[in-house]
Short mmCIF file of C-alpha atoms in Angstrom, two decimals:
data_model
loop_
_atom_site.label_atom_id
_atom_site.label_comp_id
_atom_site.label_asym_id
_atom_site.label_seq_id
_atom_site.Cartn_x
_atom_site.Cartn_y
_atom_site.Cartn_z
CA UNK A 25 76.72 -92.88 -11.01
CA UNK A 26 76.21 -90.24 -8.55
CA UNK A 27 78.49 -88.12 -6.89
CA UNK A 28 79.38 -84.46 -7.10
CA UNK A 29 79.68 -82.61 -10.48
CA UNK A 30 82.91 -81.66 -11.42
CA UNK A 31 82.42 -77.88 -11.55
CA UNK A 32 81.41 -78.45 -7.90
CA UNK A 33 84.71 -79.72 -6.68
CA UNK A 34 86.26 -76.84 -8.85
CA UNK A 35 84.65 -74.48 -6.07
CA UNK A 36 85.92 -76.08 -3.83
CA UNK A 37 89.23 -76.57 -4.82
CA UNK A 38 89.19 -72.96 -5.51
CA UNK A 39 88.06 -71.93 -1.82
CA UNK A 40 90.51 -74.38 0.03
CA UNK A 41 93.12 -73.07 -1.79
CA UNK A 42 92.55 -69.64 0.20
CA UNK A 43 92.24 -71.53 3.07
CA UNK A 44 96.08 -72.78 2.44
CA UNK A 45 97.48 -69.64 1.15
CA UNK A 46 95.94 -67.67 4.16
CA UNK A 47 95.81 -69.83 7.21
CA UNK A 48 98.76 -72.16 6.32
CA UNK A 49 100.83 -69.21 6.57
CA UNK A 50 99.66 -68.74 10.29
CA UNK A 51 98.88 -72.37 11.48
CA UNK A 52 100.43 -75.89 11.06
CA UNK A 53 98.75 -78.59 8.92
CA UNK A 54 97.64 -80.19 12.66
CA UNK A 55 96.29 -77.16 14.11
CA UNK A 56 93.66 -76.61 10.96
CA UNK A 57 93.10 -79.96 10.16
CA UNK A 58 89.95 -81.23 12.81
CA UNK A 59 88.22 -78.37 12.08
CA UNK A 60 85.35 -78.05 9.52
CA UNK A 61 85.96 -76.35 6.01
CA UNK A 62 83.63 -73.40 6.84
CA UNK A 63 84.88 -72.47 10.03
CA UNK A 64 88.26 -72.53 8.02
CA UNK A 65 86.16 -70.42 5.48
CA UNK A 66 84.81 -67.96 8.00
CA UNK A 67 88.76 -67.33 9.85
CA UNK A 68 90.46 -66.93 6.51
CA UNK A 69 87.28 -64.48 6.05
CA UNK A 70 88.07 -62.42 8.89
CA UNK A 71 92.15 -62.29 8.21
CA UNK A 72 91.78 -61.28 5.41
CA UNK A 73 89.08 -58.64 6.07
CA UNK A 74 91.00 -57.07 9.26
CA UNK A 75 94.29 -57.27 6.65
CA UNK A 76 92.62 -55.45 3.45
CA UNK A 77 91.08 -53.08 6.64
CA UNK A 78 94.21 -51.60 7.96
CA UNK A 79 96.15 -52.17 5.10
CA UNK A 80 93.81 -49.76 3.07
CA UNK A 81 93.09 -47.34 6.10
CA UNK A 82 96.31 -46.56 7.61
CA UNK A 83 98.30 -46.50 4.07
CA UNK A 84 95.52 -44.04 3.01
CA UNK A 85 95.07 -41.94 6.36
CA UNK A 86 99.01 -41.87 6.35
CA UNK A 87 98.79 -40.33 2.69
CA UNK A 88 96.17 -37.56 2.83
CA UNK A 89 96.83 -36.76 6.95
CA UNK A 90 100.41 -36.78 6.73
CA UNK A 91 102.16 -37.39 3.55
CA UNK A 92 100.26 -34.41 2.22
CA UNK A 93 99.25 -32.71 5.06
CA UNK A 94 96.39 -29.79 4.64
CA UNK A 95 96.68 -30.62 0.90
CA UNK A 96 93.41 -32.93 0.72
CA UNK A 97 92.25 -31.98 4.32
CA UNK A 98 92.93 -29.13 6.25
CA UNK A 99 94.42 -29.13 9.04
CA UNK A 100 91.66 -28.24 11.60
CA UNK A 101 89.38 -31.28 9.92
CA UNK A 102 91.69 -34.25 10.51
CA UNK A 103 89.54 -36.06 13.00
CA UNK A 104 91.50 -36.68 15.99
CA UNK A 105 93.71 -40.34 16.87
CA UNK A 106 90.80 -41.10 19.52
CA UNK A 107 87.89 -40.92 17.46
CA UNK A 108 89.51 -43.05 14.48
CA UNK A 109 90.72 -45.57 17.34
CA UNK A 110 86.52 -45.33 18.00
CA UNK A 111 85.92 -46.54 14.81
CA UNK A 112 88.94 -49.20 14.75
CA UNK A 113 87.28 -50.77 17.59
CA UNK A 114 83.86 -50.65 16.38
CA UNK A 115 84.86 -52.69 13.56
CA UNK A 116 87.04 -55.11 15.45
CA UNK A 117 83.79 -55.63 17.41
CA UNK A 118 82.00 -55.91 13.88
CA UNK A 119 84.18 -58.17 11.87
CA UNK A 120 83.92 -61.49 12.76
CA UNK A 121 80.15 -60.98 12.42
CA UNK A 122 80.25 -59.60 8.87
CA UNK A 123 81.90 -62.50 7.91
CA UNK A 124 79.26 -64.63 8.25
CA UNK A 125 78.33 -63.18 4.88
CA UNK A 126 81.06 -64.02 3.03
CA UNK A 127 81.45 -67.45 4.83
CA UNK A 128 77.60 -68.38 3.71
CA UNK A 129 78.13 -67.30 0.10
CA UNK A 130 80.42 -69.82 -0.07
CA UNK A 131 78.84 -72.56 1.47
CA UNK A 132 75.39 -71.71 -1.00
CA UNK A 133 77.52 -72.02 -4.14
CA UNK A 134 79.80 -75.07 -3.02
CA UNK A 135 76.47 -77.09 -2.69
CA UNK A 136 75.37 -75.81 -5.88
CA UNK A 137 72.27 -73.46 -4.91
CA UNK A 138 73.02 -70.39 -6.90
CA UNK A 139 73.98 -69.65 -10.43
CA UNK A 140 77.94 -69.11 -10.38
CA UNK A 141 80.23 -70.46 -12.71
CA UNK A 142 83.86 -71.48 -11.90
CA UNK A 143 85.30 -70.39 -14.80
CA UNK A 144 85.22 -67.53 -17.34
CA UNK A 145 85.91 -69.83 -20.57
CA UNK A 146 83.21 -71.84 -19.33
CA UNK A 147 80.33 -68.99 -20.70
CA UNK A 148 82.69 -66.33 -22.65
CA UNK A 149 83.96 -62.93 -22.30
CA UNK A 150 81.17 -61.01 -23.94
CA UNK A 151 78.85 -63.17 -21.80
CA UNK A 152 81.24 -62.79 -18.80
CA UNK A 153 81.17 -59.15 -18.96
CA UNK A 154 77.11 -59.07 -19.47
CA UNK A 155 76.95 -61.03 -15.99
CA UNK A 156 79.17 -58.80 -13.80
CA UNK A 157 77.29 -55.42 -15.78
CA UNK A 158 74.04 -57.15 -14.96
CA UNK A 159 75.31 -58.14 -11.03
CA UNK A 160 76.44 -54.49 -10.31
CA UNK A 161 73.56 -53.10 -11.10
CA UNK A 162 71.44 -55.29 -9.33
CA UNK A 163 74.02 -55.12 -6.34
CA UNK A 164 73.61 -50.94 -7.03
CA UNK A 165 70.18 -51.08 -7.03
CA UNK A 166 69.57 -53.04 -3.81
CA UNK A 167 72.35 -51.54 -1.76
CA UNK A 168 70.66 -47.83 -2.22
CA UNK A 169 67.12 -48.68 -1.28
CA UNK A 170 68.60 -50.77 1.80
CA UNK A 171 70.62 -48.12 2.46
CA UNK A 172 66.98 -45.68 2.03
CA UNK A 173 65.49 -48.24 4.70
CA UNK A 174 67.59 -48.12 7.45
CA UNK A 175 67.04 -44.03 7.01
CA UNK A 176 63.32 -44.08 6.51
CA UNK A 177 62.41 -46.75 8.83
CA UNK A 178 62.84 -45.20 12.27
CA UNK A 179 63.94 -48.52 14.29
CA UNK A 180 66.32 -49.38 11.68
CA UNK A 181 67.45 -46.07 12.01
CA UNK A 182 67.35 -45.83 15.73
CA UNK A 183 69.16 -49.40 16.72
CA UNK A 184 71.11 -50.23 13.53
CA UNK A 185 72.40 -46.97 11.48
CA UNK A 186 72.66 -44.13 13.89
CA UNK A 187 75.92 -45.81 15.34
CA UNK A 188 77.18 -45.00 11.92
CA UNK A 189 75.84 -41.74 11.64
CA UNK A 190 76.94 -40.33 14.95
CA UNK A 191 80.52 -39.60 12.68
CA UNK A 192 78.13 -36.21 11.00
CA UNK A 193 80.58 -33.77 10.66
CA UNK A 194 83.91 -33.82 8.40
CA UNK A 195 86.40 -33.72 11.11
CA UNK A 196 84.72 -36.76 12.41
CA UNK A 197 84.82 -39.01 9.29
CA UNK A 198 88.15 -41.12 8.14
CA UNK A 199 88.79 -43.91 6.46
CA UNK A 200 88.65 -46.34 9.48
CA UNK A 201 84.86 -45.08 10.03
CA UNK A 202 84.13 -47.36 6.40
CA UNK A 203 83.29 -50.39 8.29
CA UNK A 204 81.87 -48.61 11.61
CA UNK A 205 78.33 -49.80 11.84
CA UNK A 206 76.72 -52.01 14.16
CA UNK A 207 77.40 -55.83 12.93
CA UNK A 208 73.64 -55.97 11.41
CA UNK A 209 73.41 -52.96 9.40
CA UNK A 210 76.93 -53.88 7.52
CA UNK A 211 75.40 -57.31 6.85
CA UNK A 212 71.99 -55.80 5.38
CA UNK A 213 73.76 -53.27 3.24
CA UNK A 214 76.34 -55.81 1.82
CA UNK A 215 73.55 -58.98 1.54
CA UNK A 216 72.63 -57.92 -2.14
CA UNK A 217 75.49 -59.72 -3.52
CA UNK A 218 74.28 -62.89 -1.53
CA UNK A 219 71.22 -61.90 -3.35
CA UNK A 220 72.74 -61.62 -6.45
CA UNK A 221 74.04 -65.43 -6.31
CA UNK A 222 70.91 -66.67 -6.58
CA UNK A 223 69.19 -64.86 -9.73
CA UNK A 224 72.06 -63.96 -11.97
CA UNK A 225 75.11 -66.08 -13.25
CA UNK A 226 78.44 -65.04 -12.49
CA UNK A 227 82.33 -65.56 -12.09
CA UNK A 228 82.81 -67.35 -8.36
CA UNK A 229 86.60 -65.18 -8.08
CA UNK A 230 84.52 -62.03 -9.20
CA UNK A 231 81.93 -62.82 -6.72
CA UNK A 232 84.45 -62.60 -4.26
CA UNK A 233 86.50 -59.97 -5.41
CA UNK A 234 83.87 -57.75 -5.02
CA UNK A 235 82.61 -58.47 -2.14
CA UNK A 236 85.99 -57.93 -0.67
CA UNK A 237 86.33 -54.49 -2.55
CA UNK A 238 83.75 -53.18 -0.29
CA UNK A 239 86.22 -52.96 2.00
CA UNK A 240 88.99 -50.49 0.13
CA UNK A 241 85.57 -48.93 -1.46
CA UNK A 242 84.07 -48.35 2.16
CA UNK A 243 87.22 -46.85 2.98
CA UNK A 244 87.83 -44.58 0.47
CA UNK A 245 84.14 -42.72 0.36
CA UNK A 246 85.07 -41.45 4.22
CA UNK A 247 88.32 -39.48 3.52
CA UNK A 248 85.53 -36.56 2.47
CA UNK A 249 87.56 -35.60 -0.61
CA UNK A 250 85.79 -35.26 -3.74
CA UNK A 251 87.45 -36.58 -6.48
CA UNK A 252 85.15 -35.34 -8.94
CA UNK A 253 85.14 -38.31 -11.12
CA UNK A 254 81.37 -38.51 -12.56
CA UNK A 255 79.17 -40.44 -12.48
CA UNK A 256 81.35 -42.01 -9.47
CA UNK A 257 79.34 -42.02 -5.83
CA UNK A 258 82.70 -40.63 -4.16
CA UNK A 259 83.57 -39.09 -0.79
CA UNK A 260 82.47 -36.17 -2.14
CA UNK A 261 78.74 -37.31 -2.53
CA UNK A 262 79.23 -39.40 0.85
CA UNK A 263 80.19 -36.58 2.83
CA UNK A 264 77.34 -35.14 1.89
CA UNK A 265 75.52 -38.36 3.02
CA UNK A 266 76.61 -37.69 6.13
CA UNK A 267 76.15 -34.15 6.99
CA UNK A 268 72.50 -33.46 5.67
CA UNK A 269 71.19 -37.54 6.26
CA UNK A 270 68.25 -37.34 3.53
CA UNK A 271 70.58 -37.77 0.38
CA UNK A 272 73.22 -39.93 -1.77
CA UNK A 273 71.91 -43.19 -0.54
CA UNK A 274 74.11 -45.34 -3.59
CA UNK A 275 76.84 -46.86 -3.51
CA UNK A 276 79.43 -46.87 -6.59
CA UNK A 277 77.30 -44.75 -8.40
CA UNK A 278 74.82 -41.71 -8.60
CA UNK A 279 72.27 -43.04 -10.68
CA UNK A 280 70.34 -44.50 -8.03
CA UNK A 281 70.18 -40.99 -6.45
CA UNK A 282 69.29 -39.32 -9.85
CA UNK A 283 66.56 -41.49 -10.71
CA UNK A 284 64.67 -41.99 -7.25
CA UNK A 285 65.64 -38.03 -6.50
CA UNK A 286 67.73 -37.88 -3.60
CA UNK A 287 70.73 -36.71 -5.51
CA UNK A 288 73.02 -33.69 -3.81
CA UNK A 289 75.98 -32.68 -5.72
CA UNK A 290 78.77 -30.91 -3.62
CA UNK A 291 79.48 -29.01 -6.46
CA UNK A 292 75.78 -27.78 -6.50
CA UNK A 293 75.77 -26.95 -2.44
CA UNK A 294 77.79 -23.86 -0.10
CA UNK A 295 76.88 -25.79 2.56
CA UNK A 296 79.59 -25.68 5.31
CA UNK A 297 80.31 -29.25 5.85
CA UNK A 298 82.82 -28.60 8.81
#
């Protein structure tokens, strides 16, 4: 008999089940129902990318601007309510656009073209654990040298990253600048975990969770504190990133940067970053 295999409907159990929990909450049964399950895919996408957004940006400018004012930042490099309503909008603009990414990585593993598995007992922990290892490093290693690319490559550079890079000073970075980029350049740097689907075998709810995570993580690497927490790609290193261009290209990690040579510690500069 033909028909779907059963891990198939699985996945998609799994992803209408989102759909419920997030757009029931906002729409009646009658209002969702004639549309299509992706375009249901791609709006729960974007609610929940604008809510994990502001949630993690204002809670997080709130703590280190105001909650512990000139503790974390000084006074004088708290970049002003304009500029981080700048970057708000940019990514309002941006959003519905990045997830298209999301959206399409589950539509490739509903119809069964990549390698993910719905559930962990299905291959083991030990082999569960190999798979995400194996992901993040791939997702590491593809996110820096895109990241390289839209540097090195001057029309990448010129009509896709400099919108991001015009924030080059510290008073002029914040959390809300995480997602500023123009629509394109957040989909090339994030498409490695599309990537990913494809060649190595992994957990669909991990898939997702860390896609997601580049959201808080995006966030958190433009309050220009440095945490200090080796071998961690932090604000610290990002900062960095910012102000002299050429260096810290990864993205959780410094390893990238170590081994290809384009690693800057801010413990190792005096470089006045204001």
């Amino acid at each position: 008999m033909g028909g779907r295999p059963p891990y198939l409907e699985l996945f998609l159990e799994e992803t209408s089940l989102y759909n419920r929990i997030v757009l029931g909450t906002i729409f009646p049964d009658f209002v969702l129902d004639p549309f299509p399950h992706i375009l249901q895919t791609w709006l729960r996408n974007c609610i929940g990318g604008f809510l994990i957004y502001f949630f993690s940006g204002f809670l997080w400018c709130f703590f280190i601007y105001y909650w512990k004012r000139n503790v974390y930042v000084p006074k004088d490099s708290i970049p002003s309510n304009k500029l981080m309503l700048l970057q708000i909008h940019a990514t309002i603009k941006a959003m519905p656009l990045y997830c298209v990414l999301p959206t399409f990585s589950e539509y490739v593993v509903e119809h069964d073209w990549t390698r993910c598995y719905p559930r962990v007992f299905d291959v083991g922990w030990l082999a569960y654990a190999f798979h995400v290892t194996t992901y993040l490093t791939f997702v590491e290693f593809f996110i820096y040298w895109m990241h390289r690319a839209l540097h090195d490559v001057k029309p990448l550079y010129k009509y896709l990253h400099a919108k991001h890079h015009m924030y080059n000073k510290k008073a002029t970075l914040s959390p809300f600048a995480g997602l500023a980029f123009h629509p394109v350049d957040g989909i090339l740097q994030a498409i490695p975990h599309l990537f990913a689907l494809f060649l190595i075998p992994i957990h669909f709810r991990t898939h997702i969770m860390l896609l997601f995570f580049e959201v808080v993580w995006t966030t958190n690497i433009h309050d220009c504190i440095h945490a200090q927490m080796w071998p961690v790609m932090g604000a610290g290193y990002h900062t960095l990133h910012h102000t002299r261009y050429r260096y810290n290209y990864g993205h959780y990690s410094i390893w990238m940067d170590w081994m290809f040579g384009t690693l800057l510690d801010p413990m190792d500069t005096q470089h006045k970053l204001s």
